[in-house]
mmCIF file of C-alpha atoms in Angstrom:
data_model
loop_
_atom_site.group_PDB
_atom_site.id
_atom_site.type_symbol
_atom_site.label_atom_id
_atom_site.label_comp_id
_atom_site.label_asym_id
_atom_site.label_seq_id
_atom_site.Cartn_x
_atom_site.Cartn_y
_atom_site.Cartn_z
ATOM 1 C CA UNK A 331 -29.249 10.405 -15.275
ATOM 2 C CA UNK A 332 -30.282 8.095 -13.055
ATOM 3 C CA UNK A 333 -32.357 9.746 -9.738
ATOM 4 C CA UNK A 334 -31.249 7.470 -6.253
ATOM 5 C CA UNK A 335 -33.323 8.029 -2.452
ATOM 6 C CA UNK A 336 -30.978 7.989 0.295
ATOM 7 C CA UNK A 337 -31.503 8.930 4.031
ATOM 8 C CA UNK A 338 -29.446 10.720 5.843
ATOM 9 C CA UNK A 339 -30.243 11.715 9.370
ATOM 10 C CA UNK A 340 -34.049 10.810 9.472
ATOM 11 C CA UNK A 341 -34.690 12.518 6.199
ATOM 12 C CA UNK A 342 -35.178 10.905 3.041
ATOM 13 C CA UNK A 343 -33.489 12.907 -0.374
ATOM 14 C CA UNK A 344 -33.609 12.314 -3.778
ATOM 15 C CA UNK A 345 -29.930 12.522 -5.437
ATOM 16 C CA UNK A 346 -29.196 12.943 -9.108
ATOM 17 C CA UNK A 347 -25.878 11.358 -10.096
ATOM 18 C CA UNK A 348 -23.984 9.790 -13.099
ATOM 19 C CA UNK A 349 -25.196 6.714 -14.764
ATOM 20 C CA UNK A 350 -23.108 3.343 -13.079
ATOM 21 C CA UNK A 351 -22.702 5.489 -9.790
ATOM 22 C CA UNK A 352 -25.810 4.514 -7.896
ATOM 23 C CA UNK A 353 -24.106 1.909 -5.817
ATOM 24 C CA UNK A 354 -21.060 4.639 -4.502
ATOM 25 C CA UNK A 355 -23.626 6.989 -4.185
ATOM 26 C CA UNK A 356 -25.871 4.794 -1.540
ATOM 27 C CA UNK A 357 -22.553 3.305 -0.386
ATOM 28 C CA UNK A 358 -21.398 7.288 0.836
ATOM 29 C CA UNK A 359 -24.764 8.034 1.750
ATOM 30 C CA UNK A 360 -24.838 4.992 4.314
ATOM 31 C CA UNK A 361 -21.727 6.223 5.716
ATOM 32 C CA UNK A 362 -22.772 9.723 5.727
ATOM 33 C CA UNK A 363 -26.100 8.364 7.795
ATOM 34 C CA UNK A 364 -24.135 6.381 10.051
ATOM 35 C CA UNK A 365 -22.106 9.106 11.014
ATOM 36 C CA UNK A 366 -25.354 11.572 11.291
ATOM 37 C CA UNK A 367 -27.098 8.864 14.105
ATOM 38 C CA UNK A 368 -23.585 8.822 16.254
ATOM 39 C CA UNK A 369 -24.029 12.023 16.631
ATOM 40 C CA UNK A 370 -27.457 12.182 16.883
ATOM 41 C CA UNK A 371 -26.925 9.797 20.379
ATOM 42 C CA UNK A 372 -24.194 11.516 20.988
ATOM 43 C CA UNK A 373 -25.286 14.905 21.193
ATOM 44 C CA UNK A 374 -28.811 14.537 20.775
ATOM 45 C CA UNK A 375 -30.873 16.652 18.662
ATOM 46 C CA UNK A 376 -29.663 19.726 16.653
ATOM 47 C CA UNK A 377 -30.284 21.394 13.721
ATOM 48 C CA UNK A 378 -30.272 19.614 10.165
ATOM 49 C CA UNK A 379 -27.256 21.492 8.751
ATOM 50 C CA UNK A 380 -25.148 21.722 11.711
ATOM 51 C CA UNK A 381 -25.774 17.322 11.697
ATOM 52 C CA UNK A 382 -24.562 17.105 7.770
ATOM 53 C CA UNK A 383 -21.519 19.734 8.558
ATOM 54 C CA UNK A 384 -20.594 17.246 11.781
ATOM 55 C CA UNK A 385 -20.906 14.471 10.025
ATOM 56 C CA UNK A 386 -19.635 15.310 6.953
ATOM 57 C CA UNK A 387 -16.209 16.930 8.975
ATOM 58 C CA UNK A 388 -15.896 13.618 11.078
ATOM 59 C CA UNK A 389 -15.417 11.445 7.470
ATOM 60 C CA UNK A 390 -13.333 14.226 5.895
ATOM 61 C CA UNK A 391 -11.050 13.413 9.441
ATOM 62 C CA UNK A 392 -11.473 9.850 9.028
ATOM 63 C CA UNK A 393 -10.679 9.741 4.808
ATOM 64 C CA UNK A 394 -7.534 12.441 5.969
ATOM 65 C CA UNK A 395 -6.180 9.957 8.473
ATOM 66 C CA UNK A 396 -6.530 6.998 5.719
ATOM 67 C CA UNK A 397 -5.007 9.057 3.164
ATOM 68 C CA UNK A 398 -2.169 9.438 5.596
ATOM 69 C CA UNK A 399 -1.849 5.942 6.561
ATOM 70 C CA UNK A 400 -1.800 5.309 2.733
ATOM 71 C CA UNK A 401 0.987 7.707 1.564
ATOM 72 C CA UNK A 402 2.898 6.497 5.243
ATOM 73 C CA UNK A 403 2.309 2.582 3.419
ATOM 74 C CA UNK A 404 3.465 3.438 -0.268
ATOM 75 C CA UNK A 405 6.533 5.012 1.391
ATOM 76 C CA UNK A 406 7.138 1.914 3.216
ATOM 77 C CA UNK A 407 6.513 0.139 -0.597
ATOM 78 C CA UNK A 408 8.881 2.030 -2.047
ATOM 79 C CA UNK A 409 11.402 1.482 0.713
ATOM 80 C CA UNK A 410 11.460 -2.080 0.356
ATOM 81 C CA UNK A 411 10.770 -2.045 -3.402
ATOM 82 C CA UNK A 412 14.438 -0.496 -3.354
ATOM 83 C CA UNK A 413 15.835 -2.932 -0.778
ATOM 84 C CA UNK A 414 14.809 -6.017 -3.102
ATOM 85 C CA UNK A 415 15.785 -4.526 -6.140
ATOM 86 C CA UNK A 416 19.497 -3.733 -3.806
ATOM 87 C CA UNK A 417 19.598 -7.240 -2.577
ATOM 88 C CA UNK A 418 19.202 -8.851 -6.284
ATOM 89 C CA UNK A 419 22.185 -7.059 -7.506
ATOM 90 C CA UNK A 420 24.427 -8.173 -5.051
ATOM 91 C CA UNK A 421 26.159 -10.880 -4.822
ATOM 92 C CA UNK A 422 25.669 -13.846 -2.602
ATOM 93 C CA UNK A 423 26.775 -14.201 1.012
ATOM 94 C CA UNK A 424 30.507 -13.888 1.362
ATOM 95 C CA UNK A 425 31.167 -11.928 -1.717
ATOM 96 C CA UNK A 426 30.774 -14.719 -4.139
ATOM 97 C CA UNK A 427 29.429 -14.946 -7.119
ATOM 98 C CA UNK A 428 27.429 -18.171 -8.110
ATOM 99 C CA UNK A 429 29.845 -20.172 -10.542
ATOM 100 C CA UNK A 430 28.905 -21.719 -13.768
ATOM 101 C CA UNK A 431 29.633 -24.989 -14.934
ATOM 102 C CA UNK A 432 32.329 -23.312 -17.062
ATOM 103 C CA UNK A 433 33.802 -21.094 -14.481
ATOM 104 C CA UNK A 434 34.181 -24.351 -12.351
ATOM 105 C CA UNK A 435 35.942 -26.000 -14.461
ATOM 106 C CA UNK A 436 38.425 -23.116 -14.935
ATOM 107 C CA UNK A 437 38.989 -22.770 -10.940
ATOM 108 C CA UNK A 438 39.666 -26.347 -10.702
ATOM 109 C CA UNK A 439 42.662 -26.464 -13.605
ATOM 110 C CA UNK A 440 43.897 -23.600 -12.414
ATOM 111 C CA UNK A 441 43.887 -25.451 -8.365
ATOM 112 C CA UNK A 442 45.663 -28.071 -10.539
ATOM 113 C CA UNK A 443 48.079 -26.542 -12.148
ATOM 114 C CA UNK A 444 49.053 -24.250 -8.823
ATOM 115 C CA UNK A 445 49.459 -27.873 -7.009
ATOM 116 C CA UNK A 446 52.261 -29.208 -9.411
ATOM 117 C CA UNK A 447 53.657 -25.743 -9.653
ATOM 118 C CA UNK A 448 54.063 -26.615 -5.755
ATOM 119 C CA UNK A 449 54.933 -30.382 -6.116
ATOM 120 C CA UNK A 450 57.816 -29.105 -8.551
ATOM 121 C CA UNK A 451 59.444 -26.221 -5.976
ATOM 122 C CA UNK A 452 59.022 -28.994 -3.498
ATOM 123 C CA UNK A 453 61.258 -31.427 -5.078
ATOM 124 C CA UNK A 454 63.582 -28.635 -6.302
ATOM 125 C CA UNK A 455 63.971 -27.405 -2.557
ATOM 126 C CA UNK A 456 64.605 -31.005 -1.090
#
């Protein structure tokens, strides 16, 4: 397993973690750090444990809120998902439904036949 230095707070430590990991490990350990020297100028100095617990509380709030804002975003997914999958299955503006070349073709002997149907009751009626 392959051994990594990080510093956290001023202090250097040697961490033990799982072979590919190295770069998550320095990756947390830089935010860990950068949250340890806010509130080192923040509050100034204080014990080493009661730094890690701050800091380590203030990125559990922070990784809460972004789990939050993520669930809140595949809600929103979902939502929409649903409204496009809606909006594909019905049909277009005005209630009509595209026509083939075949359908067409029907509809217009059928306008054709209802026109001399009407050209014949005309001439019957006058």
């Amino acid at each position: 397993m392959p051994e990594v230095s990080i510093s956290v707070g001023g202090r250097d430590f040697s961490v033990v973690c799982q072979d590919g990991e190295q770069d998550f490990l320095i990756q947390a350990a830089e935010l860990l750090n950068a949250e340890a020297a806010m509130l080192g100028e923040q509050l100034g100095r204080m014990p080493e444990t009661r730094m890690l617990l701050m800091a380590g509380l203030m990125l559990a709030d922070k990784a809460v809120g972004l789990e939050d804002q993520l669930r809140s975003l595949e809600e929103k997914n979902l939502s929409q998902e649903a409204m496009i999958e809606e909006l594909n299955t019905r049909p277009a503006a005005g209630g009509a439904v595209p026509a083939s070349d075949e359908a067409s073709a029907q509809l217009a002997e059928i306008v054709a036949e209802a026109e001399n149907i009407a050209e014949v009751m005309d001439a019957s009626a006058g």
